[in-house]
C-alpha cells in the first residue's frame, strides 16, 4: 500500500492542475485579511467568505480536482495498467488513493479556512472549520473518486453536483440540503463552535451519519468498480 501511496502522491504533485488550485485558498485568506483590516463587521463578511467561498467553492473544487485526479488521470493516460498488474487486492489500491486525496484536499483547505475562521471570530471557530473541512474532504474525495471510475467525465459530473445540487438547489429547495456535503460540514463545525456566522437546517447526528455513509459507501463502490477493470484499463 505504501508503494501505491507514494506513486499516487508523486503523480498528483507532478501535475500542473494541482498547482492551479493554490490561488483559491490564497484568495480565501486574502479576502479575510482585507475585511479584517478594513474593520468590516464579521457578521457582514463572515458568512459569504467562510461559507460562500470557503465551504461552497474552495473545499469542493479542491476535492473535485484532487479526488478525480488520483485515479481518473491514470485511467485517461493508460498508466493505470502498471497498478492493475500488481498482485494486490483492489481495496489496497483504492484506500491509499483515497487517503492521498483526502489528505491533500484537507491540508490545502484546512489552513486557509482556519485562518479565515480565526480572523472572523476565534481560534475555536477556525479549528472547528478546519476539522469539519477535513471530514468533508473525506466525503467529497470518496464521492469524486467513485465518479472517476463510473464516468469518463467525472469533473463535469462533480461540478453538476457542486454547482447545481449544492449551490442552486441547496439555496432554493430546502429539502436538498440533507444530501449536501457542504451542509454537513457546516453542521459539524457549528456544533464544535456555535456561532451566528454558520447556519444550516441539517442536524449534527444526520450530518455525522451521512458523512460516514458516503465515505464508506462510495469507497466500497470504487473497490467494486475497479475489480471490473481489465488490464487495458477498460471495464470488462
Coordinates of C-alpha atoms in Angstrom, one line a residue:
X1 CA 0.0 0.0 0.0
X2 CA 2.9 2.4 0.7
X3 CA 4.1 2.0 -2.8
X4 CA 0.7 2.9 -4.2
X5 CA 0.5 5.9 -1.9
X6 CA 4.0 7.1 -3.0
X7 CA 3.2 6.7 -6.7
X8 CA -0.2 8.5 -6.2
X9 CA 1.3 11.4 -4.3
X10 CA 4.2 11.8 -6.7
X11 CA 1.9 11.7 -9.7
X12 CA -0.5 14.2 -8.1
X13 CA 2.1 16.8 -7.2
X14 CA 3.7 16.4 -10.6
X15 CA 0.5 17.6 -12.4
X16 CA 0.0 21.2 -13.2
X17 CA -3.6 21.2 -12.4
X18 CA -2.9 20.7 -8.7
X19 CA -0.8 23.9 -8.8
X20 CA -3.8 25.7 -10.3
X21 CA -5.7 25.0 -7.1
X22 CA -3.4 27.1 -4.9
X23 CA -4.9 30.5 -5.8
X24 CA -8.3 29.5 -4.4
X25 CA -7.1 29.1 -0.8
X26 CA -4.9 32.2 -1.2
X27 CA -8.0 34.2 -2.3
X28 CA -9.9 33.0 0.8
X29 CA -7.2 34.2 3.2
X30 CA -6.7 37.4 1.3
X31 CA -10.4 38.3 1.5
X32 CA -10.5 37.5 5.2
X33 CA -7.4 39.7 5.8
X34 CA -8.8 42.5 3.7
X35 CA -12.1 42.5 5.5
X36 CA -10.4 42.4 8.9
X37 CA -8.0 45.2 8.0
X38 CA -10.9 47.4 6.8
X39 CA -12.8 46.7 10.1
X40 CA -15.8 45.2 8.4
X41 CA -18.1 43.6 10.9
X42 CA -17.6 39.8 10.9
X43 CA -21.4 39.4 10.6
X44 CA -21.2 41.1 7.2
X45 CA -18.2 39.3 5.7
X46 CA -18.1 36.0 7.7
X47 CA -20.9 34.1 6.0
X48 CA -20.0 35.0 2.4
X49 CA -16.3 34.3 2.9
X50 CA -16.4 31.3 5.2
X51 CA -19.4 29.6 3.7
X52 CA -20.0 31.2 0.3
X53 CA -16.3 30.9 -0.7
X54 CA -14.6 28.6 1.7
X55 CA -17.1 25.8 2.1
X56 CA -19.1 26.2 -1.1
X57 CA -16.2 26.7 -3.5
X58 CA -12.7 26.1 -2.2
X59 CA -13.4 22.8 -0.4
X60 CA -15.5 21.1 -3.1
X61 CA -13.4 22.3 -6.0
X62 CA -10.1 21.3 -4.4
X63 CA -11.6 17.9 -3.5
X64 CA -13.0 17.5 -7.0
X65 CA -9.8 18.1 -8.8
X66 CA -7.7 16.0 -6.4
X67 CA -10.3 13.2 -6.0
X68 CA -10.9 12.7 -9.7
X69 CA -7.1 13.0 -10.4
X70 CA -5.7 10.3 -8.1
X71 CA -7.1 7.5 -10.3
X72 CA -9.0 9.1 -13.1
X73 CA -5.9 10.7 -14.6
X74 CA -4.2 7.3 -14.6
X75 CA -7.1 5.8 -16.4
X76 CA -7.1 8.5 -19.0
X77 CA -3.4 8.3 -19.8
X78 CA -3.2 4.5 -19.5
X79 CA -0.7 4.3 -16.6
X80 CA -3.4 2.6 -14.5
X81 CA -2.1 -0.6 -16.3
X82 CA 1.0 -0.5 -14.0
X83 CA -1.2 -0.5 -10.9
X84 CA -3.6 -3.1 -12.1
X85 CA -0.9 -5.6 -13.0
X86 CA 0.3 -5.6 -9.4
X87 CA -0.9 -8.7 -7.4
X88 CA -2.9 -6.5 -5.0
X89 CA -6.5 -6.7 -3.9
X90 CA -8.4 -3.8 -5.3
X91 CA -9.0 -2.3 -1.9
X92 CA -5.3 -1.9 -1.4
X93 CA -5.3 0.3 -4.5
X94 CA -8.4 2.4 -3.7
X95 CA -7.7 3.1 0.0
X96 CA -4.2 4.6 -0.5
X97 CA -5.5 6.8 -3.3
X98 CA -8.4 7.9 -1.2
X99 CA -6.1 8.6 1.7
X100 CA -3.8 10.7 -0.5
X101 CA -6.8 12.6 -2.0
X102 CA -8.3 13.2 1.4
X103 CA -5.0 14.3 3.0
X104 CA -4.1 16.7 0.2
X105 CA -7.5 18.2 0.0
X106 CA -7.8 18.6 3.7
X107 CA -4.4 20.1 4.1
X108 CA -5.0 22.5 1.2
X109 CA -8.3 23.7 2.7
X110 CA -7.8 23.4 6.4
X111 CA -5.0 26.0 6.8
X112 CA -6.8 28.9 4.9
X113 CA -10.2 28.1 6.4
X114 CA -8.6 28.1 9.9
X115 CA -7.0 31.5 9.3
X116 CA -10.3 32.8 7.9
X117 CA -12.3 31.5 10.9
X118 CA -9.7 32.9 13.3
X119 CA -10.0 36.4 11.7
X120 CA -13.8 36.2 11.7
X121 CA -14.3 35.0 15.2
X122 CA -11.8 32.9 17.2
X123 CA -9.3 30.1 17.3
X124 CA -12.1 27.8 18.3
X125 CA -14.1 28.6 15.2
X126 CA -11.1 28.3 13.0
X127 CA -10.2 24.9 14.4
X128 CA -13.9 23.7 14.1
X129 CA -14.0 24.7 10.5
X130 CA -10.6 23.0 9.8
X131 CA -11.7 19.8 11.4
X132 CA -15.1 19.8 9.7
X133 CA -13.5 20.6 6.4
X134 CA -11.2 17.5 6.8
X135 CA -14.3 15.3 7.3
X136 CA -15.9 17.0 4.3
X137 CA -12.8 16.3 2.3
X138 CA -13.1 12.6 3.1
X139 CA -16.7 12.5 1.9
X140 CA -16.0 14.6 -1.2
X141 CA -12.9 12.6 -2.1
X142 CA -14.8 9.2 -1.8
X143 CA -17.6 10.6 -4.0
X144 CA -15.3 12.1 -6.7
X145 CA -13.0 9.0 -6.7
X146 CA -16.0 6.8 -7.4
X147 CA -17.1 9.2 -10.1
X148 CA -13.8 8.9 -11.9
X149 CA -14.4 5.1 -12.1
X150 CA -18.0 5.5 -13.2
X151 CA -17.8 8.0 -16.0
X152 CA -15.3 9.5 -18.4
X153 CA -16.4 13.0 -17.4
X154 CA -16.1 12.9 -13.6
X155 CA -15.1 16.6 -13.3
X156 CA -18.2 17.7 -15.3
X157 CA -20.5 15.4 -13.2
X158 CA -18.8 16.7 -10.0
X159 CA -19.4 20.3 -11.0
X160 CA -23.1 19.5 -11.6
X161 CA -23.3 18.2 -8.0
X162 CA -21.4 21.1 -6.5
X163 CA -22.9 24.0 -8.5
X164 CA -26.4 22.7 -9.3
X165 CA -27.3 20.4 -6.4
X166 CA -25.4 22.1 -3.5
X167 CA -25.3 25.6 -4.9
X168 CA -28.5 26.3 -6.8
X169 CA -31.0 23.7 -5.5
X170 CA -29.5 23.8 -2.0
X171 CA -30.2 27.6 -1.8
X172 CA -33.8 27.5 -3.0
X173 CA -35.0 23.9 -2.2
X174 CA -34.5 23.3 1.5
X175 CA -35.2 19.6 1.1
X176 CA -32.0 19.1 -0.9
X177 CA -29.8 20.3 2.0
X178 CA -29.9 17.0 3.8
X179 CA -28.0 15.4 0.9
X180 CA -25.4 18.2 0.7
X181 CA -21.9 17.5 2.0
X182 CA -21.4 21.3 2.3
X183 CA -24.3 21.4 4.8
X184 CA -22.9 18.5 6.7
X185 CA -19.7 20.4 7.1
X186 CA -21.5 23.5 8.3
X187 CA -23.5 21.5 10.9
X188 CA -20.4 19.7 12.3
X189 CA -18.4 23.0 12.5
X190 CA -21.3 24.8 14.2
X191 CA -21.6 22.0 16.7
X192 CA -18.0 22.4 17.7
X193 CA -18.0 26.2 17.8
X194 CA -21.6 27.6 17.9
X195 CA -21.8 30.9 16.1
X196 CA -24.2 33.1 14.2
X197 CA -21.8 33.1 11.2
X198 CA -22.8 29.5 10.4
X199 CA -26.4 28.3 9.7
X200 CA -27.9 25.1 8.5
X201 CA -31.1 23.1 8.9
X202 CA -29.3 19.8 9.0
X203 CA -28.9 18.2 12.4
X204 CA -25.5 17.1 13.7
X205 CA -26.4 13.4 14.0
X206 CA -27.7 13.3 10.5
X207 CA -24.6 15.1 9.2
X208 CA -22.3 12.7 11.1
X209 CA -24.1 9.6 9.9
X210 CA -24.4 10.7 6.3
X211 CA -20.7 11.7 6.1
X212 CA -19.7 8.2 7.3
X213 CA -22.1 6.5 4.9
X214 CA -20.9 8.5 1.9
X215 CA -17.3 7.8 2.8
X216 CA -17.7 4.1 3.3
X217 CA -20.4 3.6 0.6
X218 CA -18.5 5.3 -2.3
X219 CA -15.2 3.7 -1.2
X220 CA -16.8 0.3 -1.4
X221 CA -18.3 1.2 -4.8
X222 CA -14.9 2.3 -6.1
X223 CA -13.3 -1.0 -5.0
X224 CA -16.1 -3.0 -6.7
X225 CA -15.9 -0.9 -9.8
X226 CA -12.1 -1.3 -10.0
X227 CA -12.5 -5.0 -10.0
X228 CA -14.3 -4.8 -13.3
X229 CA -11.3 -3.1 -15.0
X230 CA -9.2 -5.3 -17.3
X231 CA -5.5 -4.9 -17.8
X232 CA -6.2 -2.5 -20.7
X233 CA -7.8 -0.1 -18.2
X234 CA -11.3 -0.6 -19.6
X235 CA -14.3 -2.1 -17.8
X236 CA -15.0 -5.7 -18.7

